[in-house]
CSV table of C-alpha atoms in Angstrom, one decimal:
chain,number,residue,atom,x,y,z
A,1393,MET,CA,2.1,-14.7,99.8
A,1394,SER,CA,3.6,-12.7,102.7
A,1395,ASP,CA,1.6,-10.2,104.6
A,1396,PHE,CA,3.8,-7.4,103.2
A,1397,ALA,CA,3.0,-8.6,99.7
A,1398,SER,CA,-0.7,-8.5,100.6
A,1399,LEU,CA,-0.3,-4.8,101.3
A,1400,GLY,CA,0.9,-4.3,97.8
A,1401,LEU,CA,-2.0,-6.3,96.5
A,1402,GLY,CA,-4.4,-4.1,98.5
A,1403,ALA,CA,-2.7,-1.0,97.3
A,1404,ARG,CA,-3.2,-2.0,93.6
A,1405,ALA,CA,-6.8,-2.8,94.3
A,1406,LEU,CA,-7.3,0.7,95.8
A,1407,GLN,CA,-5.5,2.3,92.8
A,1408,ALA,CA,-7.7,0.4,90.4
A,1409,ALA,CA,-10.9,1.4,92.2
A,1410,GLN,CA,-9.7,5.0,92.3
A,1411,ARG,CA,-9.0,5.1,88.6
A,1412,GLY,CA,-12.4,3.7,87.9
A,1413,LEU,CA,-14.0,6.4,90.0
A,1414,ASP,CA,-12.0,9.1,88.2
A,1415,LEU,CA,-12.9,7.6,84.8
A,1416,SER,CA,-16.6,7.6,85.7
A,1417,GLY,CA,-16.3,11.2,86.7
A,1418,GLN,CA,-14.7,12.0,83.4
A,1419,ASN,CA,-17.5,10.3,81.5
A,1420,ILE,CA,-20.2,12.1,83.6
A,1421,SER,CA,-18.5,15.5,83.1
A,1422,ASN,CA,-18.6,15.1,79.3
A,1423,VAL,CA,-22.1,13.7,79.0
A,1424,ASN,CA,-23.1,16.8,77.0
A,1425,THR,CA,-19.8,17.3,75.1
A,1426,ALA,CA,-20.2,17.0,71.4
A,1427,GLY,CA,-18.2,14.1,69.9
A,1428,TYR,CA,-17.1,12.7,73.2
A,1429,SER,CA,-16.7,8.9,73.4
A,1430,ARG,CA,-17.2,7.2,76.7
A,1431,GLN,CA,-14.1,5.5,78.2
A,1432,ARG,CA,-13.8,2.2,80.0
A,1433,LEU,CA,-11.2,1.0,82.4
A,1434,ASP,CA,-9.2,-2.1,81.3
A,1435,GLN,CA,-8.5,-4.4,84.2
A,1436,VAL,CA,-6.7,-7.8,84.1
A,1437,ALA,CA,-5.9,-10.2,86.9
A,1438,GLN,CA,-2.2,-10.2,87.7
A,1439,GLY,CA,-1.0,-13.7,88.3
A,1440,SER,CA,1.9,-14.8,90.4
A,1441,SER,CA,5.2,-15.9,88.9
A,1442,VAL,CA,5.0,-19.0,86.8
A,1443,VAL,CA,8.7,-19.9,87.5
A,1444,PRO,CA,9.0,-22.6,90.2
A,1445,SER,CA,10.7,-21.5,93.4
A,1446,MET,CA,12.6,-23.9,95.7
A,1447,TRP,CA,11.6,-21.8,98.7
A,1448,ALA,CA,7.8,-21.9,98.0
A,1449,ALA,CA,6.1,-22.8,101.2
A,1450,GLY,CA,2.6,-23.4,99.9
A,1451,PRO,CA,0.0,-22.6,97.2
A,1452,ILE,CA,0.8,-19.3,95.5
A,1453,THR,CA,-2.2,-17.0,94.9
A,1454,GLY,CA,-2.5,-14.2,92.3
A,1455,ASP,CA,-0.8,-10.8,92.6
A,1456,GLY,CA,-4.0,-8.7,92.4
A,1457,VAL,CA,-5.2,-6.5,89.6
A,1458,LEU,CA,-3.4,-4.7,86.8
A,1459,VAL,CA,-4.7,-1.7,84.9
A,1460,PRO,CA,-3.1,-1.6,81.5
A,1461,GLY,CA,-5.0,1.6,80.6
A,1462,THR,CA,-8.4,2.9,79.4
A,1463,GLU,CA,-10.4,2.0,76.3
A,1464,ARG,CA,-12.2,4.5,74.1
A,1465,ILE,CA,-15.6,2.9,73.2
A,1466,ARG,CA,-16.2,3.4,69.5
A,1467,ASP,CA,-17.4,1.4,66.5
A,1468,GLU,CA,-15.2,2.3,63.6
A,1469,PHE,CA,-17.7,0.8,61.1
A,1470,LEU,CA,-20.5,3.0,62.4
A,1471,GLU,CA,-18.2,6.0,62.3
A,1472,ALA,CA,-17.2,5.4,58.7
A,1473,ARG,CA,-20.9,4.9,57.8
A,1474,ALA,CA,-21.7,8.2,59.6
A,1475,GLN,CA,-19.2,10.1,57.5
A,1476,GLN,CA,-20.8,8.9,54.3
A,1477,VAL,CA,-24.3,9.5,55.5
A,1478,HIS,CA,-23.6,13.0,56.8
A,1479,GLY,CA,-22.1,13.8,53.4
A,1480,SER,CA,-25.1,12.5,51.5
A,1481,GLN,CA,-27.5,14.3,53.8
A,1482,ALA,CA,-25.6,17.6,53.4
A,1483,LEU,CA,-25.7,17.1,49.6
A,1484,ALA,CA,-29.5,16.4,49.6
A,1485,ALA,CA,-30.2,19.4,51.9
A,1486,THR,CA,-28.2,21.7,49.7
A,1487,ALA,CA,-30.1,20.5,46.6
A,1488,GLN,CA,-33.4,21.0,48.4
A,1489,SER,CA,-32.4,24.5,49.5
A,1490,THR,CA,-31.2,25.5,46.0
A,1491,LEU,CA,-34.4,24.4,44.3
A,1492,GLY,CA,-36.5,26.0,47.0
A,1493,ALA,CA,-34.7,29.3,46.3
A,1494,VAL,CA,-35.2,29.0,42.6
A,1495,GLU,CA,-38.9,28.4,43.2
A,1496,GLY,CA,-39.0,31.5,45.3
A,1497,ALA,CA,-37.4,33.5,42.5
A,1498,PHE,CA,-40.1,32.5,40.0
A,1499,GLY,CA,-42.9,33.1,42.6
A,1500,GLU,CA,-45.4,30.7,41.0
A,1501,PRO,CA,-48.2,30.5,41.5
A,1502,GLY,CA,-48.8,34.2,42.4
A,1503,SER,CA,-50.2,37.5,41.3
A,1504,THR,CA,-46.7,38.8,40.8
A,1505,GLY,CA,-45.3,35.8,38.9
A,1506,LEU,CA,-44.4,35.7,35.3
A,1507,GLN,CA,-47.4,33.6,34.4
A,1508,SER,CA,-49.8,36.3,35.7
A,1509,GLN,CA,-47.8,39.0,34.0
A,1510,LEU,CA,-47.8,37.2,30.6
A,1511,SER,CA,-51.6,36.7,30.8
A,1512,ALA,CA,-52.1,40.4,31.7
A,1513,PHE,CA,-49.9,41.4,28.7
A,1514,TRP,CA,-51.8,39.2,26.2
A,1515,ASN,CA,-55.2,40.3,27.6
A,1516,ALA,CA,-54.2,43.9,27.1
A,1517,TRP,CA,-54.2,43.3,23.4
A,1518,HIS,CA,-57.8,42.3,23.6
A,1519,ASP,CA,-58.6,45.8,24.9
A,1520,VAL,CA,-56.6,47.3,22.1
A,1521,ALA,CA,-58.5,45.2,19.6
A,1522,ASN,CA,-61.9,46.3,21.0
A,1523,ASP,CA,-61.0,50.0,20.6
A,1524,PRO,CA,-58.1,50.2,18.1
A,1525,THR,CA,-58.4,54.0,17.6
A,1526,SER,CA,-58.2,55.0,21.3
A,1527,THR,CA,-55.0,56.0,22.9
A,1528,ALA,CA,-55.9,54.7,26.4
A,1529,PRO,CA,-55.8,51.0,25.8
A,1530,ARG,CA,-52.5,51.4,23.8
A,1531,THR,CA,-51.0,53.3,26.8
A,1532,ALA,CA,-52.2,50.6,29.1
A,1533,LEU,CA,-50.7,47.9,26.8
A,1534,LEU,CA,-47.2,49.6,27.0
A,1535,ALA,CA,-47.5,49.7,30.8
A,1536,LYS,CA,-48.3,45.9,30.8
A,1537,ALA,CA,-45.3,45.4,28.5
A,1538,THR,CA,-43.1,47.3,30.9
A,1539,GLN,CA,-44.3,45.3,33.9
A,1540,LEU,CA,-43.7,42.1,31.9
A,1541,ALA,CA,-40.1,43.1,31.1
A,1542,GLY,CA,-39.6,44.1,34.7
A,1543,ALA,CA,-40.8,40.7,35.9
A,1544,PHE,CA,-38.3,38.9,33.6
A,1545,ASN,CA,-35.5,41.2,34.8
A,1546,ARG,CA,-36.4,40.6,38.4
A,1547,VAL,CA,-36.3,36.8,38.1
A,1548,ALA,CA,-33.1,36.9,36.1
A,1549,ASP,CA,-31.5,39.2,38.8
A,1550,ASP,CA,-32.7,36.9,41.6
A,1551,LEU,CA,-31.1,33.9,39.8
A,1552,ASP,CA,-27.9,35.8,39.3
A,1553,GLN,CA,-27.8,36.8,42.9
A,1554,GLN,CA,-28.4,33.2,44.0
A,1555,TRP,CA,-25.5,32.1,41.9
A,1556,SER,CA,-23.2,34.8,43.4
A,1557,ASP,CA,-24.4,33.9,46.9
A,1558,GLY,CA,-23.9,30.2,46.2
A,1559,ARG,CA,-20.3,30.8,45.0
A,1560,GLU,CA,-19.6,32.8,48.2
A,1561,GLN,CA,-20.9,30.0,50.3
A,1562,LEU,CA,-18.8,27.5,48.3
A,1563,VAL,CA,-15.7,29.6,49.0
A,1564,ALA,CA,-16.5,29.8,52.7
A,1565,THR,CA,-17.2,26.0,52.8
A,1566,VAL,CA,-13.9,25.2,51.2
A,1567,ALA,CA,-12.0,27.6,53.5
A,1568,GLN,CA,-13.6,25.9,56.5
A,1569,ALA,CA,-12.7,22.5,55.1
A,1570,ASN,CA,-9.1,23.6,54.7
A,1571,GLN,CA,-8.9,24.8,58.3
A,1572,ALA,CA,-10.5,21.6,59.5
A,1573,ALA,CA,-8.0,19.5,57.5
A,1574,ALA,CA,-5.1,21.5,59.0
A,1575,ASP,CA,-6.5,20.9,62.5
A,1576,VAL,CA,-6.8,17.2,61.8
A,1577,ALA,CA,-3.2,17.1,60.7
A,1578,ARG,CA,-2.1,18.9,63.9
A,1579,LEU,CA,-4.1,16.5,66.1
A,1580,ASN,CA,-2.7,13.5,64.2
A,1581,ASP,CA,0.8,14.6,65.1
A,1582,ALA,CA,-0.1,15.0,68.8
A,1583,ILE,CA,-2.0,11.7,68.9
A,1584,ARG,CA,0.9,9.8,67.2
A,1585,SER,CA,3.4,11.3,69.7
A,1586,ALA,CA,1.2,10.5,72.7
A,1587,THR,CA,0.6,6.9,71.5
A,1588,ALA,CA,4.3,6.3,71.0
A,1589,SER,CA,4.9,7.5,74.5
A,1590,GLY,CA,2.2,5.3,76.0
A,1591,VAL,CA,0.0,8.3,77.0
A,1592,PRO,CA,-3.7,8.0,76.4
A,1593,ALA,CA,-5.0,10.5,73.7
A,1594,HIS,CA,-8.7,9.7,73.8
A,1595,GLU,CA,-9.9,13.3,74.1
A,1596,LEU,CA,-7.6,14.4,71.2
A,1597,SER,CA,-9.0,11.5,69.1
A,1598,ASP,CA,-12.6,12.6,69.9
A,1599,GLN,CA,-11.7,16.2,68.7
A,1600,ARG,CA,-10.1,14.8,65.5
A,1601,ASP,CA,-12.9,12.5,64.7
A,1602,GLN,CA,-15.4,15.3,65.1
A,1603,LEU,CA,-13.5,17.3,62.6
A,1604,VAL,CA,-13.4,14.4,60.2
A,1605,LEU,CA,-17.2,14.2,60.5
A,1606,GLN,CA,-17.4,17.9,59.6
A,1607,LEU,CA,-15.2,17.3,56.6
A,1608,GLY,CA,-17.6,14.6,55.5
A,1609,GLU,CA,-20.4,17.1,55.7
A,1610,SER,CA,-18.6,19.8,53.9
A,1611,VAL,CA,-16.6,18.1,51.1
A,1612,GLY,CA,-17.7,14.4,51.3
A,1613,ALA,CA,-14.4,13.3,52.9
A,1614,VAL,CA,-13.9,9.9,54.5
A,1615,GLY,CA,-11.3,8.9,57.1
A,1616,ARG,CA,-9.4,5.7,57.6
A,1617,LEU,CA,-7.6,4.9,60.9
A,1618,ALA,CA,-4.0,3.9,60.6
A,1619,GLU,CA,-2.0,1.6,63.0
A,1620,ASP,CA,-0.1,4.5,64.5
A,1621,GLY,CA,-3.4,6.1,65.7
A,1622,THR,CA,-3.5,8.7,62.9
A,1623,VAL,CA,-6.3,9.1,60.4
A,1624,THR,CA,-5.9,9.5,56.7
A,1625,VAL,CA,-8.7,11.7,55.2
A,1626,THR,CA,-9.4,11.4,51.5
A,1627,VAL,CA,-11.6,13.3,49.1
A,1628,GLY,CA,-12.5,11.4,45.9
A,1629,GLY,CA,-9.7,9.0,46.6
A,1630,THR,CA,-7.0,11.7,47.0
A,1631,ALA,CA,-5.5,12.4,50.4
A,1632,LEU,CA,-6.6,15.6,52.0
A,1633,VAL,CA,-4.8,14.7,55.2
A,1634,SER,CA,-2.0,12.2,55.6
A,1635,GLY,CA,-0.3,12.0,59.0
A,1636,ASN,CA,0.7,15.5,60.0
A,1637,ARG,CA,0.4,16.9,56.4
A,1638,ALA,CA,-2.7,18.6,55.1
A,1639,SER,CA,-3.4,19.6,51.5
A,1640,GLU,CA,-5.6,22.5,50.5
A,1641,LEU,CA,-8.6,22.9,48.1
A,1642,THR,CA,-9.5,26.1,46.2
A,1643,VAL,CA,-12.5,27.4,44.3
A,1644,THR,CA,-12.0,28.1,40.6
A,1645,GLY,CA,-14.0,30.2,38.1
A,1646,GLN,CA,-15.3,33.7,37.9
A,1647,PRO,CA,-17.1,35.3,40.9
A,1648,THR,CA,-20.2,36.2,39.0
A,1649,ARG,CA,-22.3,34.8,36.1
A,1650,ALA,CA,-22.0,38.1,34.3
A,1651,ALA,CA,-18.2,37.8,34.3
A,1652,GLY,CA,-18.3,34.4,32.7
A,1653,GLY,CA,-19.5,32.2,35.6
A,1654,GLY,CA,-18.2,28.8,36.0
A,1655,ALA,CA,-17.2,27.2,39.3
A,1656,GLY,CA,-15.1,24.3,40.4
A,1657,VAL,CA,-13.1,22.9,43.3
A,1658,ALA,CA,-9.5,22.0,42.6
A,1659,TRP,CA,-6.4,21.0,44.6
A,1660,ALA,CA,-4.5,24.3,45.4
A,1661,ALA,CA,-1.0,22.9,44.8
A,1662,SER,CA,-1.6,21.3,41.4
A,1663,GLY,CA,-4.7,22.9,40.1
A,1664,THR,CA,-6.1,19.5,39.3
A,1665,PRO,CA,-9.9,19.4,39.7
A,1666,ALA,CA,-11.0,17.7,42.9
A,1667,THR,CA,-13.6,14.9,42.7
A,1668,LEU,CA,-16.0,15.6,45.7
A,1669,GLY,CA,-17.8,12.6,47.2
A,1670,GLY,CA,-20.8,14.6,48.4
A,1671,GLY,CA,-21.3,17.1,51.1
A,1672,THR,CA,-22.3,20.8,51.0
A,1673,ALA,CA,-19.6,21.7,48.5
A,1674,GLN,CA,-20.8,19.1,46.0
A,1675,GLY,CA,-24.4,20.4,46.4
A,1676,LEU,CA,-23.3,24.0,45.8
A,1677,LEU,CA,-21.2,23.0,42.8
A,1678,THR,CA,-24.3,21.3,41.3
A,1679,ALA,CA,-26.3,24.4,41.9
A,1680,LEU,CA,-23.7,26.6,40.3
A,1681,THR,CA,-22.9,24.5,37.3
A,1682,THR,CA,-26.3,22.8,36.6
A,1683,THR,CA,-29.4,23.8,38.5
A,1684,ILE,CA,-29.2,27.6,38.4
A,1685,PRO,CA,-27.8,27.8,34.8
A,1686,THR,CA,-30.4,25.4,33.6
A,1687,TYR,CA,-33.3,27.4,34.8
A,1688,ALA,CA,-31.7,30.7,33.9
A,1689,GLY,CA,-31.2,29.4,30.4
A,1690,ALA,CA,-34.8,28.2,30.2
A,1691,LEU,CA,-36.0,31.6,31.4
A,1692,ASP,CA,-33.9,33.3,28.7
A,1693,ALA,CA,-35.5,31.0,26.1
A,1694,VAL,CA,-38.9,32.1,27.2
A,1695,ALA,CA,-37.9,35.8,27.1
A,1696,ALA,CA,-36.4,35.3,23.6
A,1697,SER,CA,-39.7,33.6,22.5
A,1698,VAL,CA,-41.7,36.6,23.8
A,1699,VAL,CA,-39.4,39.0,21.9
A,1700,THR,CA,-39.6,37.0,18.7
A,1701,THR,CA,-43.4,36.3,18.9
A,1702,VAL,CA,-44.4,39.9,19.7
A,1703,ASN,CA,-42.0,41.6,17.3
A,1704,ALA,CA,-43.0,39.3,14.4
A,1705,GLN,CA,-46.7,39.9,15.0
A,1706,GLN,CA,-46.0,43.7,15.3
A,1707,ALA,CA,-44.3,43.6,11.9
A,1708,ALA,CA,-47.4,41.9,10.4
A,1709,GLY,CA,-49.7,44.8,11.4
A,1710,PHE,CA,-50.0,48.6,11.0
A,1711,ASP,CA,-49.6,51.3,13.6
A,1712,ARG,CA,-51.8,54.4,14.2
A,1713,THR,CA,-49.8,56.4,11.6
A,1714,GLY,CA,-50.2,53.8,8.9
A,1715,GLY,CA,-46.7,52.4,9.0
A,1716,THR,CA,-45.8,48.7,9.6
A,1717,GLY,CA,-45.3,47.8,13.2
A,1718,SER,CA,-41.8,48.4,14.7
A,1719,PRO,CA,-40.4,46.1,17.4
A,1720,LEU,CA,-42.1,46.4,20.8
A,1721,PHE,CA,-39.4,44.5,22.8
A,1722,GLY,CA,-35.6,44.6,22.7
A,1723,GLY,CA,-33.0,42.4,24.3
A,1724,THR,CA,-32.2,38.7,23.9
A,1725,THR,CA,-32.3,37.4,27.4
A,1726,ALA,CA,-34.5,37.7,30.5
A,1727,GLY,CA,-32.0,40.1,32.1
A,1728,THR,CA,-31.8,42.4,29.0
A,1729,LEU,CA,-35.4,42.3,28.0
A,1730,ARG,CA,-36.8,45.8,27.7
A,1731,VAL,CA,-39.6,47.8,26.0
A,1732,ALA,CA,-38.3,49.4,22.9
A,1733,MET,CA,-41.3,51.6,22.2
A,1734,ASP,CA,-42.5,54.6,24.1
A,1735,ASP,CA,-45.2,56.0,21.7
A,1736,PRO,CA,-48.6,54.4,22.1
A,1737,GLN,CA,-49.3,55.3,18.4
A,1738,GLY,CA,-46.6,52.7,17.4
A,1739,VAL,CA,-48.7,49.8,18.6
A,1740,ALA,CA,-49.6,47.8,15.4
A,1741,ALA,CA,-53.3,47.0,16.2
A,1742,SER,CA,-54.6,47.0,12.6
A,1743,SER,CA,-54.2,44.2,10.1
A,1744,ALA,CA,-54.6,46.7,7.2
A,1745,PRO,CA,-53.4,50.2,6.6
A,1746,PRO,CA,-55.6,53.2,7.4
A,1747,PRO,CA,-58.4,53.9,7.2
A,1748,ALA,CA,-59.1,50.3,8.2
A,1749,TYR,CA,-58.2,50.3,11.9
A,1750,ASP,CA,-59.9,47.0,12.3
A,1751,GLY,CA,-57.9,45.8,15.3
A,1752,GLY,CA,-57.3,42.4,13.6
A,1753,ASN,CA,-53.6,42.3,14.3
A,1754,ALA,CA,-54.2,43.1,18.0
A,1755,SER,CA,-56.6,40.1,18.1
A,1756,ALA,CA,-54.0,37.9,16.4
A,1757,MET,CA,-51.5,39.1,19.0
A,1758,ALA,CA,-53.8,38.2,21.9
A,1759,ALA,CA,-54.4,34.8,20.4
A,1760,HIS,CA,-50.7,33.9,21.1
A,1761,LEU,CA,-51.8,33.3,24.7
A,1762,GLY,CA,-53.0,29.9,23.6
A,1763,ASP,CA,-50.1,28.9,21.3
A,1764,ALA,CA,-49.1,25.3,21.9
A,1765,THR,CA,-45.4,26.0,21.5
A,1766,GLY,CA,-45.5,29.7,22.4
A,1767,PRO,CA,-43.8,31.5,25.4
A,1768,ASP,CA,-46.7,30.7,27.8
A,1769,ALA,CA,-46.5,27.0,27.1
A,1770,SER,CA,-42.8,27.0,27.4
A,1771,TYR,CA,-43.0,28.9,30.7
A,1772,ARG,CA,-45.6,26.5,32.1
A,1773,SER,CA,-43.4,23.5,31.2
A,1774,LEU,CA,-40.5,25.2,33.0
A,1775,VAL,CA,-42.6,25.7,36.1
A,1776,VAL,CA,-43.9,22.2,36.1
A,1777,GLN,CA,-40.3,20.8,35.7
A,1778,LEU,CA,-39.1,23.0,38.6
A,1779,GLY,CA,-41.9,21.8,40.8
A,1780,VAL,CA,-41.3,18.1,40.1
A,1781,GLU,CA,-37.6,18.5,40.6
A,1782,SER,CA,-38.1,20.4,43.8
A,1783,GLN,CA,-40.5,17.9,45.2
A,1784,SER,CA,-38.1,15.1,44.4
A,1785,ALA,CA,-35.3,16.9,46.1
A,1786,SER,CA,-37.5,17.4,49.2
A,1787,ARG,CA,-38.3,13.7,49.3
A,1788,GLN,CA,-34.6,12.8,48.9
A,1789,ALA,CA,-33.7,15.1,51.7
A,1790,ASP,CA,-36.4,13.6,54.0
A,1791,VAL,CA,-35.1,10.1,53.3
A,1792,GLN,CA,-31.5,11.1,53.9
A,1793,GLY,CA,-32.6,12.8,57.2
A,1794,VAL,CA,-34.2,9.5,58.4
A,1795,VAL,CA,-31.1,7.5,57.5
A,1796,LEU,CA,-28.9,10.1,59.2
A,1797,ARG,CA,-30.9,9.9,62.4
A,1798,GLN,CA,-30.8,6.1,62.4
A,1799,VAL,CA,-27.0,6.0,61.9
A,1800,ASP,CA,-26.4,8.7,64.5
A,1801,THR,CA,-28.7,6.9,67.0
A,1802,ALA,CA,-26.7,3.6,66.4
A,1803,ARG,CA,-23.4,5.4,66.7
A,1804,GLN,CA,-24.4,7.2,69.9
A,1805,GLY,CA,-25.8,4.1,71.4
A,1806,VAL,CA,-22.2,2.7,71.3
A,1807,SER,CA,-20.1,5.7,72.1
A,1808,SER,CA,-22.3,8.1,74.1
A,1809,VAL,CA,-22.3,8.4,77.9
A,1810,SER,CA,-25.2,6.6,79.7
A,1811,LEU,CA,-25.7,8.3,83.1
A,1812,ASP,CA,-27.5,5.2,84.4
A,1813,GLU,CA,-24.5,3.0,83.5
A,1814,GLU,CA,-22.1,5.5,85.0
A,1815,MET,CA,-24.0,5.7,88.3
A,1816,THR,CA,-23.9,1.9,88.4
A,1817,ASN,CA,-20.1,2.0,87.8
A,1818,LEU,CA,-19.7,4.6,90.5
A,1819,MET,CA,-21.4,2.4,93.1
A,1820,SER,CA,-19.4,-0.6,91.9
A,1821,TYR,CA,-16.0,1.2,92.2
A,1822,GLN,CA,-17.0,2.8,95.5
A,1823,HIS,CA,-17.8,-0.6,97.0
A,1824,ALA,CA,-14.6,-2.0,95.5
A,1825,TYR,CA,-12.6,0.8,97.0
A,1826,ALA,CA,-14.2,0.3,100.4
A,1827,ALA,CA,-13.6,-3.5,100.2
A,1828,ALA,CA,-9.9,-2.9,99.2
A,1829,ALA,CA,-9.5,-0.5,102.1
A,1830,ARG,CA,-11.0,-3.0,104.5
A,1831,PHE,CA,-8.6,-5.6,103.1
A,1832,VAL,CA,-5.6,-3.4,103.8
A,1833,THR,CA,-6.9,-2.7,107.3
A,1834,ALA,CA,-7.2,-6.5,107.9
A,1835,VAL,CA,-3.6,-7.0,106.7
A,1836,ASP,CA,-2.4,-4.2,108.8
A,1837,GLU,CA,-4.1,-5.7,111.9
A,1838,THR,CA,-2.6,-9.1,111.1
A,1839,LEU,CA,0.9,-7.5,110.9
A,1840,SER,CA,0.3,-5.8,114.2
A,1841,THR,CA,-0.7,-9.0,115.8
A,1842,LEU,CA,2.4,-10.7,114.3
A,1843,MET,CA,4.7,-8.0,115.6
A,1844,THR,CA,3.2,-8.2,119.1
A,1845,MET,CA,3.8,-12.0,119.2
A,1846,ALA,CA,7.4,-11.5,118.1
A,1847,ARG,CA,8.2,-9.3,121.1
């Protein structure tokens, strides 16, 4: 190798060390950037020509270092696993949140809960039975009935409001997913163009993969890397993003339960229902179509049982005027339950017409508190079921949280920036640059000596 060729070799060594320093600076600058994957400099030894030369005057050494490019450090298996786990964790967290809100609506155990209001209502009949001719306990009974109806109305209204809030959240989640899908398609196009031109697109890839992870959390999407550098994102096996094209999802059904309820997620172009693979949207759909309607229906059944039980017992007795008891409650659901009587004299306390006034029917009414299949028993069963399901959802969310942390730790262990490692790389590239500079200086001095000898 001639001295002039040695200068080229030294220049390439300087350039490689400089690129290494620049790359370490890029990694250090983005140590706190969400979704950033550390980059590594690819270096290969550049050999001399393998074609024999008739003018070769001695052993031929290599031709220095070649930098083909930079590598984005990332484990695709861990990334795919993270998308699935993030979707599962978001689904579990949404289920836990939904059941917690339903528990809050029922407010059990507590002095304002339905169980306490039911007990107070039945006990008020004991007071009427003890003094069937007095107006005061009858008036107090109607007040307790009003409080009971109001408690049913409040819980029903809370559940309806939760349903409406859940649907609004679902609409917002789907809108965010559509925007993220459009952004992924745009980045796919930019990455494909950059890759075809031989320009690194690592930062664009980081942004895109972060969006794909968000899609996993929101609608349970998964991404698959293609050979051209783009990512195909699917939801339930159907492509949400393919190359630079993005499809859209939409929420179907009525905006409120009162208007007919119902909720679903469908493909906007065809109207075909979308099969979600997890994520927040799947959790919200479960809440809107199963969880909240199930407990609202169970509450309606308890309210209907109260109406049937009380009105039937009322009809079996006699009121203060001697007539058979008229209905005390009206309505068929928890939301429509109301007190249908405003005159205390209409309370059917007696089991026989005047002049008996024995309070026997009031005692029979109070005894319904202990009915094995009565409204109280049904309500207690509902509360127990809710508690068990909520506890199970909490445990599932905790388990998914642990799995999520493990997967994210493993993923970040591969792709995140280590400041200790980068400091080591900085020192290494710095020394390499200094050594290459010293080599160029030595070659330059050699050439100067050679030129002096030639004069």
